[in-house]
């Protein structure tokens, strides 16, 4: 089965009701844009079929050369702007849904007591596990769709603009598989001890974490055999992250180390950091304000 058919089957599958308000890659529409661009060309007045084919070949070659050197005026205006918007919406939807899900799992105080009481009547744990599985599948399928449509773009235009667009996505923090919330979901499954056998236990076995290694690492085996590895070493103290935080650029640090790098007090928090403060690794500025406190990862590290 081709990916386009598989992706459409996924969109209309079991998750349709749960994720119907979430954005997704308009894979079929973007593919049509590329198809139209490939077939686009000025009309010919030649009556000879051979001459017609020769001219078409020359026109396609010229178009490819044009696209390779510059950009494609036939589809770029719509293609990349549309894909940027979709990737941004998907990243936003994924992070907000995961944040809400994990907030229930790490709730404290009176809210935790209410959730415990609720679990006496409703099996919230199973619901949370299922929702987490669907969110992982959601972000993985859309990430694969983006990768494939960019590959098609480069193939049609004989360019590397699609490859360069991936770098742009990382710089704008909309690279789906680099989201810190994906790491948090992985830690959530490794922390979860309320699963007794069955398909959920099998799904959780896809996540592993080796904290005793010289360089601690978390491994996520996502749907479609996508394997991701995340290093858990703080780049400042060179120890395993403690009370970890992920900056907007995606780099992980101990909260204390991140506060020292941003020249703020721990009690003030990273939100008090200056907009000029830079990441110690990539030197990008303004990455502290929206830092993510990795509560599930912190729980995982403390337990082990």
Short mmCIF file of C-alpha atoms in Angstrom, two decimals:
data_model
loop_
_atom_site.label_atom_id
_atom_site.label_comp_id
_atom_site.label_asym_id
_atom_site.label_seq_id
_atom_site.Cartn_x
_atom_site.Cartn_y
_atom_site.Cartn_z
CA UNK A 1 0.00 0.00 0.00
CA UNK A 2 1.33 3.43 -0.94
CA UNK A 3 1.90 5.91 1.87
CA UNK A 4 -0.76 8.32 0.56
CA UNK A 5 -3.42 5.60 0.84
CA UNK A 6 -2.09 4.51 4.22
CA UNK A 7 -2.16 8.09 5.50
CA UNK A 8 -5.75 8.63 4.36
CA UNK A 9 -6.72 5.33 5.97
CA UNK A 10 -5.10 6.54 9.20
CA UNK A 11 -6.97 9.88 9.09
CA UNK A 12 -10.29 8.08 8.81
CA UNK A 13 -9.40 5.35 11.31
CA UNK A 14 -10.01 4.87 15.01
CA UNK A 15 -8.49 8.21 16.03
CA UNK A 16 -10.88 10.26 13.88
CA UNK A 17 -13.28 11.00 16.73
CA UNK A 18 -10.57 11.75 19.31
CA UNK A 19 -8.29 13.89 17.13
CA UNK A 20 -10.84 15.38 14.74
CA UNK A 21 -10.05 18.93 15.93
CA UNK A 22 -6.30 18.46 15.50
CA UNK A 23 -4.56 19.71 12.37
CA UNK A 24 -2.92 17.30 9.95
CA UNK A 25 -0.77 17.44 6.83
CA UNK A 26 -2.86 17.95 3.69
CA UNK A 27 -0.77 15.31 1.96
CA UNK A 28 -3.13 14.65 -0.94
CA UNK A 29 -3.59 18.36 -1.74
CA UNK A 30 0.13 19.14 -1.57
CA UNK A 31 0.84 16.17 -3.81
CA UNK A 32 -1.60 17.58 -6.38
CA UNK A 33 0.26 20.90 -6.28
CA UNK A 34 3.50 19.09 -7.14
CA UNK A 35 1.78 17.08 -9.86
CA UNK A 36 0.41 20.24 -11.42
CA UNK A 37 3.84 21.86 -11.22
CA UNK A 38 5.41 18.88 -12.97
CA UNK A 39 2.94 18.97 -15.83
CA UNK A 40 2.89 22.77 -16.08
CA UNK A 41 4.46 24.22 -19.20
CA UNK A 42 3.77 26.76 -21.94
CA UNK A 43 1.55 25.49 -24.78
CA UNK A 44 3.16 24.51 -28.08
CA UNK A 45 1.87 25.22 -31.57
CA UNK A 46 3.87 22.41 -33.24
CA UNK A 47 1.86 19.85 -35.16
CA UNK A 48 4.59 17.23 -35.17
CA UNK A 49 4.35 14.79 -32.26
CA UNK A 50 8.09 14.20 -32.08
CA UNK A 51 8.78 17.91 -32.01
CA UNK A 52 6.11 18.28 -29.34
CA UNK A 53 7.75 15.65 -27.12
CA UNK A 54 11.18 17.15 -27.70
CA UNK A 55 9.96 20.62 -26.75
CA UNK A 56 8.19 19.26 -23.67
CA UNK A 57 11.39 17.53 -22.64
CA UNK A 58 13.39 20.72 -23.08
CA UNK A 59 10.78 22.73 -21.17
CA UNK A 60 10.77 20.24 -18.27
CA UNK A 61 14.58 20.27 -18.23
CA UNK A 62 14.62 24.08 -18.20
CA UNK A 63 12.01 24.15 -15.44
CA UNK A 64 14.07 21.70 -13.38
CA UNK A 65 17.20 23.80 -13.85
CA UNK A 66 15.27 26.92 -12.87
CA UNK A 67 13.91 25.25 -9.74
CA UNK A 68 17.32 23.92 -8.80
CA UNK A 69 18.98 27.30 -8.94
CA UNK A 70 16.26 29.46 -7.50
CA UNK A 71 12.74 28.45 -6.46
CA UNK A 72 9.67 27.26 -8.24
CA UNK A 73 7.21 30.12 -8.91
CA UNK A 74 4.54 27.58 -9.89
CA UNK A 75 4.07 26.09 -6.43
CA UNK A 76 6.44 27.55 -3.81
CA UNK A 77 4.17 30.39 -2.81
CA UNK A 78 1.52 27.92 -1.70
CA UNK A 79 3.56 24.80 -0.93
CA UNK A 80 6.02 25.94 1.74
CA UNK A 81 3.75 28.48 3.41
CA UNK A 82 0.99 25.88 3.67
CA UNK A 83 3.37 23.23 4.99
CA UNK A 84 4.82 25.64 7.57
CA UNK A 85 1.35 26.50 8.83
CA UNK A 86 0.32 22.85 9.03
CA UNK A 87 3.51 21.79 10.85
CA UNK A 88 3.10 24.66 13.32
CA UNK A 89 -0.56 23.74 13.99
CA UNK A 90 0.32 20.06 14.44
CA UNK A 91 3.16 20.88 16.86
CA UNK A 92 0.85 23.20 18.84
CA UNK A 93 -1.98 20.67 18.99
CA UNK A 94 0.38 17.86 20.01
CA UNK A 95 2.06 19.85 22.79
CA UNK A 96 -1.24 21.11 24.26
CA UNK A 97 -2.84 17.64 24.26
CA UNK A 98 0.23 16.00 25.80
CA UNK A 99 0.52 18.77 28.41
CA UNK A 100 -3.08 18.20 29.47
CA UNK A 101 -2.66 14.41 29.55
CA UNK A 102 0.51 14.46 31.65
CA UNK A 103 -0.89 17.07 33.99
CA UNK A 104 -3.43 14.46 35.08
CA UNK A 105 -0.70 11.90 35.68
CA UNK A 106 1.59 14.11 37.79
CA UNK A 107 -1.17 16.02 39.59
CA UNK A 108 -0.50 16.90 43.21
CA UNK A 109 -2.38 17.93 46.30
CA UNK A 110 -6.17 18.08 46.25
CA UNK A 111 -6.35 17.51 42.50
CA UNK A 112 -4.44 14.23 42.87
CA UNK A 113 -6.82 13.15 45.62
CA UNK A 114 -9.81 13.90 43.36
CA UNK A 115 -8.28 11.89 40.53
CA UNK A 116 -7.62 8.93 42.85
CA UNK A 117 -11.22 9.07 44.00
CA UNK A 118 -12.42 9.23 40.39
CA UNK A 119 -10.38 6.13 39.51
CA UNK A 120 -12.50 4.13 41.92
CA UNK A 121 -15.37 4.50 39.45
CA UNK A 122 -13.66 5.09 36.08
CA UNK A 123 -10.52 3.44 34.73
CA UNK A 124 -8.68 6.66 33.88
CA UNK A 125 -5.33 4.90 33.59
CA UNK A 126 -6.39 2.85 30.60
CA UNK A 127 -7.88 5.95 28.96
CA UNK A 128 -4.67 7.90 29.50
CA UNK A 129 -2.53 5.11 28.04
CA UNK A 130 -4.76 4.87 24.98
CA UNK A 131 -4.79 8.62 24.41
CA UNK A 132 -1.00 8.74 24.71
CA UNK A 133 -0.68 5.95 22.13
CA UNK A 134 -2.93 7.83 19.71
CA UNK A 135 -0.95 11.06 20.18
CA UNK A 136 2.33 9.28 19.44
CA UNK A 137 0.83 7.75 16.32
CA UNK A 138 -0.59 11.16 15.36
CA UNK A 139 2.74 12.99 15.52
CA UNK A 140 4.64 10.12 13.88
CA UNK A 141 2.31 9.77 10.88
CA UNK A 142 2.32 13.51 10.25
CA UNK A 143 6.12 13.68 10.56
CA UNK A 144 6.44 10.89 7.98
CA UNK A 145 3.96 12.69 5.70
CA UNK A 146 6.06 15.89 5.88
CA UNK A 147 9.26 13.97 5.18
CA UNK A 148 7.78 12.20 2.16
CA UNK A 149 6.14 15.27 0.61
CA UNK A 150 9.44 17.20 0.91
CA UNK A 151 11.24 14.31 -0.74
CA UNK A 152 8.71 14.43 -3.58
CA UNK A 153 9.25 18.18 -3.89
CA UNK A 154 13.00 17.72 -4.36
CA UNK A 155 12.42 14.91 -6.84
CA UNK A 156 10.03 16.99 -8.96
CA UNK A 157 12.22 20.10 -8.94
CA UNK A 158 15.66 18.47 -8.91
CA UNK A 159 16.46 20.71 -5.96
CA UNK A 160 17.49 20.58 -2.31
CA UNK A 161 14.90 23.15 -1.20
CA UNK A 162 12.85 20.43 0.52
CA UNK A 163 15.90 19.29 2.47
CA UNK A 164 16.68 22.87 3.42
CA UNK A 165 13.10 23.31 4.62
CA UNK A 166 13.72 20.63 7.26
CA UNK A 167 16.49 22.79 8.71
CA UNK A 168 14.10 25.74 8.72
CA UNK A 169 11.55 23.68 10.65
CA UNK A 170 14.15 22.87 13.29
CA UNK A 171 15.14 26.52 13.60
CA UNK A 172 11.48 27.51 14.03
CA UNK A 173 10.94 24.71 16.58
CA UNK A 174 8.23 22.91 14.59
CA UNK A 175 10.22 19.73 13.87
CA UNK A 176 7.67 17.23 15.18
CA UNK A 177 9.95 14.37 16.24
CA UNK A 178 12.24 16.77 18.14
CA UNK A 179 9.48 17.96 20.45
CA UNK A 180 10.33 17.67 24.18
CA UNK A 181 6.74 16.53 24.69
CA UNK A 182 7.55 13.35 22.80
CA UNK A 183 10.30 12.65 25.35
CA UNK A 184 7.80 13.33 28.12
CA UNK A 185 5.36 10.83 26.61
CA UNK A 186 8.13 8.23 26.45
CA UNK A 187 8.96 8.85 30.12
CA UNK A 188 5.23 8.64 30.90
CA UNK A 189 5.06 5.08 29.54
CA UNK A 190 8.26 4.07 31.31
CA UNK A 191 6.83 5.44 34.58
CA UNK A 192 3.45 3.84 34.12
CA UNK A 193 2.95 0.77 36.28
CA UNK A 194 -0.79 0.33 35.87
CA UNK A 195 -0.71 -1.79 32.72
CA UNK A 196 -1.34 -5.51 33.09
CA UNK A 197 -0.37 -7.40 29.92
CA UNK A 198 -2.20 -7.16 26.61
CA UNK A 199 -1.59 -4.80 23.72
CA UNK A 200 -0.81 -1.83 25.98
CA UNK A 201 2.00 -3.74 27.69
CA UNK A 202 3.35 -4.61 24.23
CA UNK A 203 3.16 -0.96 23.18
CA UNK A 204 5.03 0.19 26.29
CA UNK A 205 7.82 -2.29 25.53
CA UNK A 206 8.78 -0.04 22.59
CA UNK A 207 10.21 2.47 25.05
CA UNK A 208 13.45 1.89 26.90
CA UNK A 209 15.90 3.92 28.95
CA UNK A 210 19.48 3.08 29.89
CA UNK A 211 20.44 5.37 32.76
CA UNK A 212 23.43 3.33 33.87
CA UNK A 213 25.36 3.84 30.62
CA UNK A 214 28.27 6.26 30.33
CA UNK A 215 25.95 8.46 28.27
CA UNK A 216 22.36 7.91 29.50
CA UNK A 217 19.89 7.62 26.64
CA UNK A 218 16.17 7.13 26.10
CA UNK A 219 15.11 5.10 23.06
CA UNK A 220 11.67 5.37 21.47
CA UNK A 221 10.59 2.87 18.83
CA UNK A 222 7.70 4.68 17.16
CA UNK A 223 5.13 3.34 14.68
CA UNK A 224 6.44 2.58 11.16
CA UNK A 225 9.73 1.45 12.75
CA UNK A 226 10.90 4.99 13.40
CA UNK A 227 13.64 4.79 16.04
CA UNK A 228 14.59 7.86 18.03
CA UNK A 229 17.31 8.25 20.65
CA UNK A 230 17.52 11.15 23.09
CA UNK A 231 20.65 11.81 25.13
CA UNK A 232 19.97 12.55 28.80
CA UNK A 233 23.32 14.16 29.64
CA UNK A 234 23.36 17.81 30.66
CA UNK A 235 25.76 19.68 28.37
CA UNK A 236 26.85 21.96 31.23
CA UNK A 237 27.62 19.67 34.18
CA UNK A 238 28.09 16.59 31.94
CA UNK A 239 26.02 14.50 34.36
CA UNK A 240 22.63 12.88 33.85
CA UNK A 241 19.98 15.60 33.85
CA UNK A 242 18.48 16.32 37.27
CA UNK A 243 15.19 18.19 37.50
CA UNK A 244 15.44 18.51 33.69
CA UNK A 245 14.23 21.36 31.50
CA UNK A 246 14.06 21.51 27.71
CA UNK A 247 14.71 24.87 26.07
CA UNK A 248 12.75 25.97 23.00
CA UNK A 249 15.67 24.86 20.82
CA UNK A 250 15.22 21.31 22.15
CA UNK A 251 18.38 20.98 24.27
CA UNK A 252 18.07 19.39 27.72
CA UNK A 253 19.69 20.75 30.88
CA UNK A 254 19.39 20.42 34.62
CA UNK A 255 17.19 23.23 35.87
CA UNK A 256 19.99 24.57 38.09
CA UNK A 257 22.47 24.51 35.18
CA UNK A 258 19.98 26.24 32.86
CA UNK A 259 19.34 28.96 35.45
CA UNK A 260 23.09 29.52 35.85
CA UNK A 261 23.50 29.77 32.07
CA UNK A 262 20.63 32.27 31.88
CA UNK A 263 21.95 34.26 34.88
CA UNK A 264 18.74 33.93 36.89
CA UNK A 265 17.99 32.57 40.34
CA UNK A 266 16.38 29.14 40.62
CA UNK A 267 13.50 30.65 42.61
CA UNK A 268 12.88 33.12 39.78
CA UNK A 269 12.68 30.39 37.18
CA UNK A 270 13.67 30.36 33.52
CA UNK A 271 10.79 32.62 32.53
CA UNK A 272 12.71 35.47 34.17
CA UNK A 273 15.62 35.00 31.75
CA UNK A 274 16.54 37.82 29.39
CA UNK A 275 15.48 37.53 25.77
CA UNK A 276 19.18 37.89 24.90
CA UNK A 277 20.21 34.85 26.94
CA UNK A 278 21.54 32.11 24.64
CA UNK A 279 21.48 28.33 24.70
CA UNK A 280 24.94 27.06 25.80
CA UNK A 281 24.91 24.47 22.98
CA UNK A 282 23.47 26.08 19.84
CA UNK A 283 23.82 29.74 20.94
CA UNK A 284 20.24 30.56 19.94
CA UNK A 285 18.79 33.52 21.85
CA UNK A 286 15.38 33.76 23.50
CA UNK A 287 14.97 30.03 24.19
CA UNK A 288 14.45 30.18 27.97
CA UNK A 289 11.04 31.84 28.24
CA UNK A 290 9.08 28.87 26.89
CA UNK A 291 11.27 26.17 28.44
CA UNK A 292 9.46 22.93 29.34
CA UNK A 293 9.89 21.51 32.84
CA UNK A 294 10.19 17.77 32.18
CA UNK A 295 8.21 16.38 35.12
CA UNK A 296 7.76 12.85 33.75
CA UNK A 297 11.45 12.58 32.85
CA UNK A 298 12.38 13.87 36.30
CA UNK A 299 10.14 11.23 37.88
CA UNK A 300 11.78 8.54 35.73
CA UNK A 301 15.30 9.63 36.71
CA UNK A 302 14.44 9.78 40.43
CA UNK A 303 12.85 6.32 40.40
CA UNK A 304 15.87 4.69 38.81
#
